Amino acid sequence: MSGPSLDKVRRDIHAVVIGASAGAIAALSRLLPPLAPDCALPILAAVHVPADRPNNIPALLQTRCRVRIKEAEDKEPILPGTMYFAPPDYHLLVERDYRLSLSNEEPVNYSRPSIDVLFESAAEAYGRTLLAIVLSGANEDGAKGARAVNEAGGLVAVQSPDSADARMMPDAALAACPDARAMSLAALSELLCAYGGRVRC
Amino acid sequence: MTNSAEVKADEIELQLFLEAIYRRYHYDFREYSRASIKRRLLLARERMGCATFSALQERVLYDATVLPQLLDYLTVQVSDMFRDPGYFRALREQVVPHLRTYPSLKVWVAGCSSGEELYSLAILFREEGLESRTMFYATDINAGALAKAEAGIYDLQRLTLFTRNHNLAGGKGSLSDFYTAAYGAARFDKTLRRRTVFSDHSLVSDAVFAEVHLVSCRNVLIYFDRPLQDRAVGLFKAALVRKGFLGVGARESLRFNAHAETFAQVLPGERIYQKRGDV
């Protein structure tokens, strides 16, 4: 896959949302470490994890990454250079005033957090300044959300299904969202760094 | 809004819809977390066959029977007994010893929904020998949910989880001592609610009604926007005795609340706060 075209790199992106499920740790561990600590973007992530125990992915990634990584708190303001994970058993949503909300409502696609819920609310708040990334996963969560991001004018990038541990989620997102582009993790990482404004990858 | 000054049509409609519900029925959802309520109303809209929020508004304005259905979308009723067992264990181990020092106790379960949290507390208080001196207030805005809470009947399939949670919460006996099972349902012992007042009460628009020693309000504040969270916690602050306790959901905190200074966290891990003695 080729990288993003320059005109697209030049457009304003104010936030990134990431969805992942099976194969999430491997994919995130390749995607995020190149990001500079003063990255200008906030990153919001919904990753499917068990509901009844602590999620160790943020702590694990923090040992490998230079951006700040944390679990999202309710009504927390969204800051650049920070990655927020949806806590286990809660949906993560973006409010119009760019604060985060948690919700306990029913699982969507059997998932709480649900990637669709995060992507759809972020699409509402950020419109065409949102970049959505769908990574490896073994279900179809994220496909509807990716389409919503696209319809609101945002960009959608998908881990190339052949490179994903589980290709179902990337395949579903690509099928639901014809404008989405499939990219290798290396290219996705480069894209993130470019939009992050400080190209030191 | 995003980057344009243009307000999207469905945002205008949603605002008007919430205003209409308020003006017609005095249910005020205008300061609820907008992202989540919009999601749930989009579901309601789809399931009720309305193309727009305006169409849904017309239905609910002219047909009061639509309102209870809508309330089930507007209020989230997801809970389990002894949900987050660590919370109930902390109440038992850290808060109960303080509560024992009072000759009589009042507990407010704010936003009790279908009653799972109320019965959990009633069982805990019975196990700890505090029940006979305690009065419980269980409040919610959803009359349908309150009726379920008052009935105390839950799908038997949920009892496996409830039982596991009860054990993890430090339950002293077996949860099955507190209910009878029949026809696929568990009916909780009615003596558990003989000291409970079930009541319609809104954290948005109603005032404090009693002085209480413990407020348990879990996974309610997350559905409120910041100013409304301030109002609700302000009510709890006014209702609580000095050094009274406030328990919130596992992912809720007072960190961004206007009344944060009034409360001290009891344990670092669990979201249980104590009102300071000097306020």
Tab-separated table of C-alpha atoms in Angstrom:
chain	number	residue	atom	x	y	z
A	1	MET	CA	0.000	0.000	0.000
A	2	SER	CA	1.186	3.483	-0.735
A	3	GLY	CA	1.349	6.170	1.915
A	4	PRO	CA	-1.163	8.978	2.197
A	5	SER	CA	-1.069	11.643	-0.445
A	6	LEU	CA	0.482	14.936	0.610
A	7	ASP	CA	-2.643	17.004	0.243
A	8	LYS	CA	-4.249	14.766	2.810
A	9	VAL	CA	-1.324	15.073	5.181
A	10	ARG	CA	-1.646	18.835	4.991
A	11	ARG	CA	-5.263	18.884	6.093
A	12	ASP	CA	-6.032	19.608	9.730
A	13	ILE	CA	-6.533	16.625	11.978
A	14	HIS	CA	-7.414	17.421	15.597
A	15	ALA	CA	-7.906	13.977	17.050
A	16	VAL	CA	-7.393	10.288	16.376
A	17	VAL	CA	-9.657	7.419	17.378
A	18	ILE	CA	-8.424	3.838	17.351
A	19	GLY	CA	-10.410	0.627	17.573
A	20	ALA	CA	-8.894	-2.806	18.122
A	21	SER	CA	-9.766	-6.234	19.429
A	22	ALA	CA	-7.974	-9.576	18.991
A	23	GLY	CA	-4.363	-8.743	18.090
A	24	ALA	CA	-4.631	-5.268	19.625
A	25	ILE	CA	-1.468	-5.371	21.711
A	26	ALA	CA	0.764	-6.461	18.838
A	27	ALA	CA	-0.697	-3.801	16.545
A	28	LEU	CA	-0.598	-0.957	19.074
A	29	SER	CA	2.971	-1.880	20.040
A	30	ARG	CA	4.058	-1.248	16.467
A	31	LEU	CA	1.853	1.742	15.835
A	32	LEU	CA	2.509	3.984	18.821
A	33	PRO	CA	6.185	3.939	19.927
A	34	PRO	CA	7.396	6.254	17.123
A	35	LEU	CA	5.056	9.034	18.279
A	36	ALA	CA	6.922	11.963	19.819
A	37	PRO	CA	6.014	12.964	23.383
A	38	ASP	CA	4.952	16.418	22.188
A	39	CYS	CA	2.616	14.964	19.584
A	40	ALA	CA	-0.095	17.532	18.909
A	41	LEU	CA	-2.894	14.992	18.746
A	42	PRO	CA	-5.056	13.361	21.373
A	43	ILE	CA	-5.656	9.652	20.731
A	44	LEU	CA	-8.803	7.933	21.968
A	45	ALA	CA	-8.926	4.165	21.957
A	46	ALA	CA	-11.583	1.522	22.413
A	47	VAL	CA	-10.033	-1.921	22.754
A	48	HIS	CA	-12.082	-4.987	23.635
A	49	VAL	CA	-10.934	-6.259	27.022
A	50	PRO	CA	-12.570	-8.452	29.689
A	51	ALA	CA	-15.116	-6.592	31.811
A	52	ASP	CA	-14.248	-8.026	35.182
A	53	ARG	CA	-10.573	-7.292	35.602
A	54	PRO	CA	-8.176	-4.367	35.225
A	55	ASN	CA	-6.944	-3.566	31.734
A	56	ASN	CA	-3.152	-3.858	31.696
A	57	ILE	CA	-2.702	-2.641	28.124
A	58	PRO	CA	-2.222	1.071	29.000
A	59	ALA	CA	0.534	0.303	31.518
A	60	LEU	CA	2.183	-2.142	29.132
A	61	LEU	CA	2.154	0.342	26.259
A	62	GLN	CA	3.408	3.146	28.479
A	63	THR	CA	6.676	1.246	28.953
A	64	ARG	CA	7.186	1.331	25.178
A	65	CYS	CA	5.747	4.722	24.225
A	66	ARG	CA	6.646	8.365	24.774
A	67	VAL	CA	3.161	9.846	24.642
A	68	ARG	CA	1.201	9.839	27.909
A	69	ILE	CA	-1.166	6.863	28.148
A	70	LYS	CA	-4.015	6.568	30.605
A	71	GLU	CA	-7.495	5.246	31.192
A	72	ALA	CA	-10.190	7.794	30.438
A	73	GLU	CA	-12.063	9.416	33.310
A	74	ASP	CA	-15.586	10.747	33.056
A	75	LYS	CA	-15.787	14.425	31.967
A	76	GLU	CA	-12.029	14.621	31.590
A	77	PRO	CA	-10.894	17.308	29.124
A	78	ILE	CA	-9.152	15.894	26.056
A	79	LEU	CA	-5.499	16.954	25.855
A	80	PRO	CA	-2.955	16.613	23.035
A	81	GLY	CA	-0.049	14.216	23.397
A	82	THR	CA	-2.238	11.905	25.432
A	83	MET	CA	-3.793	8.568	24.672
A	84	TYR	CA	-7.008	7.669	26.488
A	85	PHE	CA	-8.275	4.113	26.768
A	86	ALA	CA	-11.920	3.268	27.405
A	87	PRO	CA	-12.031	1.507	30.797
A	88	PRO	CA	-13.216	-2.114	30.856
A	89	ASP	CA	-17.017	-2.447	30.914
A	90	TYR	CA	-17.667	1.203	29.930
A	91	HIS	CA	-18.310	2.883	26.627
A	92	LEU	CA	-16.174	5.933	25.893
A	93	LEU	CA	-17.798	8.917	24.177
A	94	VAL	CA	-16.685	12.385	23.090
A	95	GLU	CA	-18.808	15.370	24.090
A	96	ARG	CA	-19.216	18.478	21.956
A	97	ASP	CA	-17.126	20.479	24.414
A	98	TYR	CA	-14.257	18.007	23.843
A	99	ARG	CA	-14.594	16.292	27.166
A	100	LEU	CA	-14.833	12.542	27.565
A	101	SER	CA	-17.906	10.764	28.882
A	102	LEU	CA	-18.202	7.212	30.104
A	103	SER	CA	-21.378	5.214	29.795
A	104	ASN	CA	-22.665	2.002	31.200
A	105	GLU	CA	-25.407	1.478	28.658
A	106	GLU	CA	-25.929	-1.864	26.949
A	107	PRO	CA	-23.071	-3.505	25.065
A	108	VAL	CA	-22.987	-2.789	21.325
A	109	ASN	CA	-21.818	-5.621	19.048
A	110	TYR	CA	-21.543	-7.631	22.290
A	111	SER	CA	-18.842	-5.180	23.314
A	112	ARG	CA	-18.466	-2.633	26.079
A	113	PRO	CA	-16.459	-0.603	25.288
A	114	SER	CA	-17.714	-0.538	21.719
A	115	ILE	CA	-15.624	0.936	18.928
A	116	ASP	CA	-18.759	2.071	17.068
A	117	VAL	CA	-19.906	4.097	20.086
A	118	LEU	CA	-16.546	5.867	20.367
A	119	PHE	CA	-16.203	6.500	16.631
A	120	GLU	CA	-19.769	7.784	16.170
A	121	SER	CA	-19.563	10.250	19.042
A	122	ALA	CA	-16.097	11.416	17.969
A	123	ALA	CA	-17.373	11.911	14.413
A	124	GLU	CA	-20.111	14.180	15.811
A	125	ALA	CA	-17.651	16.230	17.813
A	126	TYR	CA	-14.689	16.436	15.412
A	127	GLY	CA	-16.302	16.121	11.985
A	128	ARG	CA	-13.739	16.389	9.200
A	129	THR	CA	-10.830	16.873	11.589
A	130	LEU	CA	-10.971	13.282	12.830
A	131	LEU	CA	-8.751	10.390	11.806
A	132	ALA	CA	-10.112	6.932	12.626
A	133	ILE	CA	-7.911	3.837	12.615
A	134	VAL	CA	-9.315	0.308	12.675
A	135	LEU	CA	-6.824	-2.360	13.713
A	136	SER	CA	-6.839	-6.129	14.076
A	137	GLY	CA	-9.963	-7.780	15.488
A	138	ALA	CA	-12.219	-10.791	15.168
A	139	ASN	CA	-15.629	-9.146	14.957
A	140	GLU	CA	-17.362	-6.343	13.102
A	141	ASP	CA	-17.336	-3.634	15.773
A	142	GLY	CA	-15.947	-0.423	14.291
A	143	ALA	CA	-17.386	-0.848	10.795
A	144	LYS	CA	-20.470	1.316	11.406
A	145	GLY	CA	-18.342	3.785	13.321
A	146	ALA	CA	-15.812	4.026	10.487
A	147	ARG	CA	-18.622	4.819	8.089
A	148	ALA	CA	-19.921	7.515	10.440
A	149	VAL	CA	-16.459	9.113	10.574
A	150	ASN	CA	-16.269	9.017	6.806
A	151	GLU	CA	-19.752	10.494	6.383
A	152	ALA	CA	-18.849	13.344	8.748
A	153	GLY	CA	-15.890	14.134	6.485
A	154	GLY	CA	-13.156	12.508	8.555
A	155	LEU	CA	-10.427	10.162	7.371
A	156	VAL	CA	-10.514	6.422	7.886
A	157	ALA	CA	-7.427	4.204	7.756
A	158	VAL	CA	-7.470	0.461	8.304
A	159	GLN	CA	-4.712	-1.985	9.128
A	160	SER	CA	-4.280	-4.033	5.954
A	161	PRO	CA	-6.207	-7.261	6.618
A	162	ASP	CA	-3.300	-9.432	5.442
A	163	SER	CA	-1.054	-7.952	8.128
A	164	ALA	CA	-3.592	-8.250	10.953
A	165	ASP	CA	-3.609	-11.085	13.485
A	166	ALA	CA	-7.383	-11.161	13.004
A	167	ARG	CA	-8.604	-9.779	9.696
A	168	MET	CA	-12.355	-9.707	10.276
A	169	MET	CA	-12.503	-6.234	11.775
A	170	PRO	CA	-10.317	-4.601	9.102
A	171	ASP	CA	-12.268	-6.415	6.379
A	172	ALA	CA	-15.602	-5.279	7.819
A	173	ALA	CA	-14.438	-1.663	8.119
A	174	LEU	CA	-13.155	-1.618	4.536
A	175	ALA	CA	-16.411	-3.102	3.285
A	176	ALA	CA	-18.538	-0.608	5.226
A	177	CYS	CA	-16.447	2.380	4.267
A	178	PRO	CA	-15.327	2.489	0.623
A	179	ASP	CA	-13.225	5.624	1.172
A	180	ALA	CA	-11.135	3.915	3.848
A	181	ARG	CA	-7.613	2.981	2.912
A	182	ALA	CA	-5.819	-0.166	3.953
A	183	MET	CA	-2.268	0.457	5.166
A	184	SER	CA	0.575	-1.426	6.812
A	185	LEU	CA	1.265	-0.688	10.481
A	186	ALA	CA	4.481	1.091	9.486
A	187	ALA	CA	2.586	3.362	7.099
A	188	LEU	CA	-0.130	3.976	9.682
A	189	SER	CA	2.497	4.922	12.233
A	190	GLU	CA	4.085	7.331	9.761
A	191	LEU	CA	0.678	8.847	9.080
A	192	LEU	CA	0.075	9.353	12.802
A	193	CYS	CA	3.456	11.039	13.247
A	194	ALA	CA	2.823	13.291	10.272
A	195	TYR	CA	-0.546	14.439	11.596
A	196	GLY	CA	0.923	14.730	15.062
A	197	GLY	CA	2.879	17.678	13.669
A	198	ARG	CA	6.287	16.779	15.028
A	199	VAL	CA	7.819	14.514	12.432
A	200	ARG	CA	10.578	12.836	14.366
A	201	CYS	CA	9.865	9.268	13.522
B	1	MET	CA	-20.113	21.813	17.235
B	2	THR	CA	-17.172	21.024	15.039
B	3	ASN	CA	-15.225	23.703	13.322
B	4	SER	CA	-17.993	25.396	11.467
B	5	ALA	CA	-20.426	27.831	13.013
B	6	GLU	CA	-23.217	26.013	11.277
B	7	VAL	CA	-25.402	24.090	13.700
B	8	LYS	CA	-26.546	20.804	12.293
B	9	ALA	CA	-30.288	20.369	11.843
B	10	ASP	CA	-30.499	17.272	13.999
B	11	GLU	CA	-28.705	19.079	16.857
B	12	ILE	CA	-31.341	21.804	16.750
B	13	GLU	CA	-34.078	19.194	16.678
B	14	LEU	CA	-32.567	17.302	19.593
B	15	GLN	CA	-32.343	20.471	21.671
B	16	LEU	CA	-35.983	21.279	20.893
B	17	PHE	CA	-37.036	17.711	21.620
B	18	LEU	CA	-35.478	17.792	25.104
B	19	GLU	CA	-37.032	21.213	25.687
B	20	ALA	CA	-40.438	19.838	24.654
B	21	ILE	CA	-40.194	16.876	27.058
B	22	TYR	CA	-39.283	19.304	29.812
B	23	ARG	CA	-42.039	21.807	29.083
B	24	ARG	CA	-44.753	19.192	28.616
B	25	TYR	CA	-43.819	16.575	31.236
B	26	HIS	CA	-41.274	18.282	33.541
B	27	TYR	CA	-38.626	15.670	32.898
B	28	ASP	CA	-35.425	17.621	32.396
B	29	PHE	CA	-32.776	15.904	30.290
B	30	ARG	CA	-31.392	19.129	28.879
B	31	GLU	CA	-28.181	18.869	30.895
B	32	TYR	CA	-27.558	15.184	30.427
B	33	SER	CA	-24.329	14.117	28.713
B	34	ARG	CA	-25.304	14.873	25.163
B	35	ALA	CA	-23.316	12.225	23.303
B	36	SER	CA	-24.856	9.350	25.192
B	37	ILE	CA	-28.421	10.665	25.222
B	38	LYS	CA	-28.280	11.352	21.512
B	39	ARG	CA	-27.202	7.774	20.874
B	40	ARG	CA	-30.044	6.392	22.931
B	41	LEU	CA	-32.617	8.693	21.340
B	42	LEU	CA	-31.412	7.707	17.874
B	43	LEU	CA	-32.160	4.106	18.890
B	44	ALA	CA	-35.594	5.109	20.205
B	45	ARG	CA	-36.281	7.047	17.036
B	46	GLU	CA	-35.376	4.089	14.865
B	47	ARG	CA	-37.363	1.563	16.909
B	48	MET	CA	-40.408	3.827	17.018
B	49	GLY	CA	-40.277	4.350	13.284
B	50	CYS	CA	-39.628	8.091	13.281
B	51	ALA	CA	-37.367	9.609	10.640
B	52	THR	CA	-36.425	12.692	12.680
B	53	PHE	CA	-36.369	13.971	16.264
B	54	SER	CA	-39.115	16.376	15.200
B	55	ALA	CA	-41.363	13.436	14.325
B	56	LEU	CA	-40.552	11.794	17.651
B	57	GLN	CA	-41.319	15.092	19.379
B	58	GLU	CA	-44.745	15.264	17.772
B	59	ARG	CA	-45.526	11.722	18.923
B	60	VAL	CA	-44.565	12.334	22.535
B	61	LEU	CA	-46.216	15.749	22.763
B	62	TYR	CA	-49.626	14.508	21.637
B	63	ASP	CA	-49.537	10.982	23.072
B	64	ALA	CA	-48.608	10.767	26.741
B	65	THR	CA	-48.445	6.962	26.542
B	66	VAL	CA	-45.255	7.301	24.481
B	67	LEU	CA	-43.466	8.956	27.392
B	68	PRO	CA	-42.864	5.845	29.548
B	69	GLN	CA	-41.336	4.079	26.537
B	70	LEU	CA	-39.078	7.040	25.911
B	71	LEU	CA	-38.040	7.202	29.559
B	72	ASP	CA	-36.643	3.713	29.218
B	73	TYR	CA	-34.290	5.068	26.572
B	74	LEU	CA	-33.558	8.348	28.319
B	75	THR	CA	-32.588	6.651	31.582
B	76	VAL	CA	-30.026	3.861	31.542
B	77	GLN	CA	-31.054	0.866	33.622
B	78	VAL	CA	-28.040	-1.375	33.683
B	79	SER	CA	-26.965	-2.724	37.049
B	80	ASP	CA	-26.202	-5.917	38.910
B	81	MET	CA	-26.393	-6.808	42.567
B	82	PHE	CA	-23.072	-6.173	44.330
B	83	ARG	CA	-21.741	-4.790	41.047
B	84	ASP	CA	-18.012	-4.038	41.526
B	85	PRO	CA	-17.739	-6.236	44.639
B	86	GLY	CA	-14.743	-4.230	45.848
B	87	TYR	CA	-17.051	-1.272	46.467
B	88	PHE	CA	-19.318	-3.278	48.749
B	89	ARG	CA	-16.364	-4.895	50.470
B	90	ALA	CA	-14.928	-1.450	51.175
B	91	LEU	CA	-18.290	-0.274	52.511
B	92	ARG	CA	-18.391	-3.310	54.789
B	93	GLU	CA	-14.824	-2.973	56.015
B	94	GLN	CA	-14.193	0.766	56.009
B	95	VAL	CA	-17.548	2.519	56.283
B	96	VAL	CA	-19.693	0.192	58.413
B	97	PRO	CA	-17.430	0.625	61.487
B	98	HIS	CA	-18.156	4.375	61.348
B	99	LEU	CA	-21.865	3.835	60.786
B	100	ARG	CA	-22.071	1.552	63.821
B	101	THR	CA	-21.404	4.554	66.047
B	102	TYR	CA	-24.766	6.134	65.143
B	103	PRO	CA	-27.925	5.113	67.027
B	104	SER	CA	-30.012	5.486	63.868
B	105	LEU	CA	-29.051	5.630	60.212
B	106	LYS	CA	-30.412	6.929	56.944
B	107	VAL	CA	-29.166	5.721	53.572
B	108	TRP	CA	-30.062	7.296	50.240
B	109	VAL	CA	-29.763	5.206	47.078
B	110	ALA	CA	-29.967	7.978	44.487
B	111	GLY	CA	-30.931	6.794	40.996
B	112	CYS	CA	-31.845	3.330	42.271
B	113	SER	CA	-33.215	2.163	38.902
B	114	SER	CA	-34.601	-1.371	39.236
B	115	GLY	CA	-33.285	-1.831	42.764
B	116	GLU	CA	-30.187	-4.023	42.492
B	117	GLU	CA	-28.047	-1.580	44.482
B	118	LEU	CA	-30.756	-1.098	47.128
B	119	TYR	CA	-31.114	-4.836	47.797
B	120	SER	CA	-27.339	-5.218	47.889
B	121	LEU	CA	-27.126	-2.562	50.594
B	122	ALA	CA	-30.110	-3.920	52.521
B	123	ILE	CA	-28.501	-7.379	52.565
B	124	LEU	CA	-25.134	-5.946	53.591
B	125	PHE	CA	-26.747	-3.933	56.392
B	126	ARG	CA	-28.658	-7.016	57.611
B	127	GLU	CA	-25.469	-9.082	57.586
B	128	GLU	CA	-23.710	-6.384	59.568
B	129	GLY	CA	-26.540	-6.056	62.081
B	130	LEU	CA	-27.347	-2.463	61.110
B	131	GLU	CA	-30.617	-3.020	59.286
B	132	SER	CA	-32.933	-2.575	62.261
B	133	ARG	CA	-31.696	0.943	62.900
B	134	THR	CA	-31.573	2.031	59.256
B	135	MET	CA	-34.040	3.783	57.000
B	136	PHE	CA	-33.414	3.506	53.243
B	137	TYR	CA	-34.548	5.997	50.634
B	138	ALA	CA	-34.559	4.606	47.104
B	139	THR	CA	-35.207	7.292	44.521
B	140	ASP	CA	-35.393	7.471	40.745
B	141	ILE	CA	-37.183	9.502	38.082
B	142	ASN	CA	-38.380	6.463	36.146
B	143	ALA	CA	-41.668	5.183	37.615
B	144	GLY	CA	-41.360	1.892	35.727
B	145	ALA	CA	-37.930	1.249	37.214
B	146	LEU	CA	-39.149	2.173	40.707
B	147	ALA	CA	-41.982	-0.337	40.368
B	148	LYS	CA	-39.435	-3.022	39.468
B	149	ALA	CA	-37.309	-2.027	42.444
B	150	GLU	CA	-40.312	-2.286	44.714
B	151	ALA	CA	-41.155	-5.727	43.338
B	152	GLY	CA	-37.606	-7.066	43.838
B	153	ILE	CA	-37.935	-9.783	41.204
B	154	TYR	CA	-35.003	-10.589	38.934
B	155	ASP	CA	-34.394	-13.071	36.151
B	156	LEU	CA	-33.008	-16.236	37.704
B	157	GLN	CA	-30.225	-16.352	35.103
B	158	ARG	CA	-28.722	-13.216	36.646
B	159	LEU	CA	-28.390	-14.835	40.060
B	160	THR	CA	-25.188	-16.699	39.180
B	161	LEU	CA	-23.418	-13.388	38.745
B	162	PHE	CA	-25.179	-11.802	41.735
B	163	THR	CA	-24.104	-14.743	43.921
B	164	ARG	CA	-20.499	-14.542	42.795
B	165	ASN	CA	-20.470	-10.788	43.404
B	166	HIS	CA	-22.021	-11.232	46.855
B	167	ASN	CA	-19.255	-13.683	47.806
B	168	LEU	CA	-16.527	-11.408	46.479
B	169	ALA	CA	-18.079	-8.532	48.403
B	170	GLY	CA	-17.499	-10.418	51.646
B	171	GLY	CA	-21.062	-11.735	51.972
B	172	LYS	CA	-21.478	-13.651	55.193
B	173	GLY	CA	-24.082	-16.230	54.254
B	174	SER	CA	-25.483	-17.490	50.999
B	175	LEU	CA	-27.340	-15.074	48.754
B	176	SER	CA	-30.002	-17.764	48.327
B	177	ASP	CA	-31.059	-17.119	51.927
B	178	PHE	CA	-32.529	-13.839	50.709
B	179	TYR	CA	-34.693	-14.943	47.797
B	180	THR	CA	-37.035	-17.660	46.642
B	181	ALA	CA	-36.769	-19.015	43.138
B	182	ALA	CA	-39.805	-19.888	41.071
B	183	TYR	CA	-40.816	-19.811	37.402
B	184	GLY	CA	-37.389	-18.654	36.246
B	185	ALA	CA	-37.346	-15.696	38.611
B	186	ALA	CA	-35.791	-14.857	41.951
B	187	ARG	CA	-38.093	-12.982	44.293
B	188	PHE	CA	-36.198	-11.173	47.020
B	189	ASP	CA	-37.466	-11.369	50.593
B	190	LYS	CA	-39.951	-8.552	51.121
B	191	THR	CA	-38.660	-7.925	54.627
B	192	LEU	CA	-35.526	-6.541	52.929
B	193	ARG	CA	-37.553	-3.528	51.821
B	194	ARG	CA	-39.760	-3.016	54.852
B	195	ARG	CA	-37.493	-0.162	55.940
B	196	THR	CA	-37.303	1.390	52.467
B	197	VAL	CA	-39.178	4.377	51.119
B	198	PHE	CA	-39.372	4.265	47.321
B	199	SER	CA	-39.853	7.677	45.851
B	200	ASP	CA	-39.835	9.707	42.677
B	201	HIS	CA	-36.995	12.204	43.014
B	202	SER	CA	-34.975	14.081	40.418
B	203	LEU	CA	-31.369	15.081	40.986
B	204	VAL	CA	-31.927	17.700	38.279
B	205	SER	CA	-34.865	19.583	39.736
B	206	ASP	CA	-35.760	18.389	43.244
B	207	ALA	CA	-34.339	19.431	46.599
B	208	VAL	CA	-32.871	17.621	49.577
B	209	PHE	CA	-35.525	15.725	51.563
B	210	ALA	CA	-33.645	14.216	54.516
B	211	GLU	CA	-30.393	14.218	56.418
B	212	VAL	CA	-28.528	11.010	55.599
B	213	HIS	CA	-25.356	9.184	56.669
B	214	LEU	CA	-24.601	7.438	53.400
B	215	VAL	CA	-25.421	8.290	49.797
B	216	SER	CA	-24.853	5.558	47.225
B	217	CYS	CA	-25.144	6.912	43.705
B	218	ARG	CA	-23.406	4.672	41.233
B	219	ASN	CA	-23.182	5.158	37.493
B	220	VAL	CA	-25.693	7.972	37.533
B	221	LEU	CA	-23.404	11.006	37.432
B	222	ILE	CA	-21.715	9.829	34.215
B	223	TYR	CA	-24.956	10.604	32.372
B	224	PHE	CA	-24.899	14.232	33.545
B	225	ASP	CA	-22.898	17.058	32.050
B	226	ARG	CA	-20.462	18.943	34.280
B	227	PRO	CA	-22.825	21.653	35.667
B	228	LEU	CA	-25.487	19.056	36.416
B	229	GLN	CA	-22.912	16.851	38.166
B	230	ASP	CA	-22.132	19.880	40.340
B	231	ARG	CA	-25.805	20.251	41.191
B	232	ALA	CA	-26.234	16.577	42.091
B	233	VAL	CA	-23.123	16.422	44.263
B	234	GLY	CA	-24.266	19.706	45.837
B	235	LEU	CA	-27.468	17.934	46.865
B	236	PHE	CA	-25.500	15.046	48.351
B	237	LYS	CA	-23.303	17.480	50.220
B	238	ALA	CA	-26.380	19.209	51.665
B	239	ALA	CA	-28.077	15.913	52.551
B	240	LEU	CA	-25.071	14.304	54.250
B	241	VAL	CA	-24.320	14.668	57.926
B	242	ARG	CA	-20.858	15.904	58.782
B	243	LYS	CA	-18.424	13.056	58.055
B	244	GLY	CA	-21.143	11.280	56.086
B	245	PHE	CA	-20.199	9.021	53.166
B	246	LEU	CA	-20.740	9.242	49.420
B	247	GLY	CA	-20.186	6.226	47.166
B	248	VAL	CA	-20.032	6.627	43.379
B	249	GLY	CA	-19.357	4.295	40.441
B	250	ALA	CA	-16.026	2.593	39.857
B	251	ARG	CA	-15.132	5.047	37.076
B	252	GLU	CA	-16.698	8.144	38.532
B	253	SER	CA	-14.747	10.641	40.570
B	254	LEU	CA	-15.205	14.049	42.111
B	255	ARG	CA	-12.003	15.235	40.475
B	256	PHE	CA	-13.721	17.594	38.065
B	257	ASN	CA	-16.535	18.533	40.443
B	258	ALA	CA	-17.116	21.957	42.001
B	259	HIS	CA	-17.559	20.316	45.414
B	260	ALA	CA	-14.392	18.205	45.251
B	261	GLU	CA	-12.901	20.130	48.182
B	262	THR	CA	-15.790	19.159	50.441
B	263	PHE	CA	-14.965	15.482	50.257
B	264	ALA	CA	-11.973	13.288	51.078
B	265	GLN	CA	-11.465	9.925	49.434
B	266	VAL	CA	-11.722	7.127	51.998
B	267	LEU	CA	-9.653	4.558	50.102
B	268	PRO	CA	-7.439	5.226	47.116
B	269	GLY	CA	-8.860	2.371	45.030
B	270	GLU	CA	-12.578	2.573	45.700
B	271	ARG	CA	-14.725	5.566	44.879
B	272	ILE	CA	-15.994	6.207	48.391
B	273	TYR	CA	-15.760	9.739	49.748
B	274	GLN	CA	-16.295	11.205	53.199
B	275	LYS	CA	-17.698	14.663	53.733
B	276	ARG	CA	-15.267	16.756	55.704
B	277	GLY	CA	-16.128	17.517	59.312
B	278	ASP	CA	-15.690	21.279	58.989
B	279	VAL	CA	-18.197	22.030	56.244
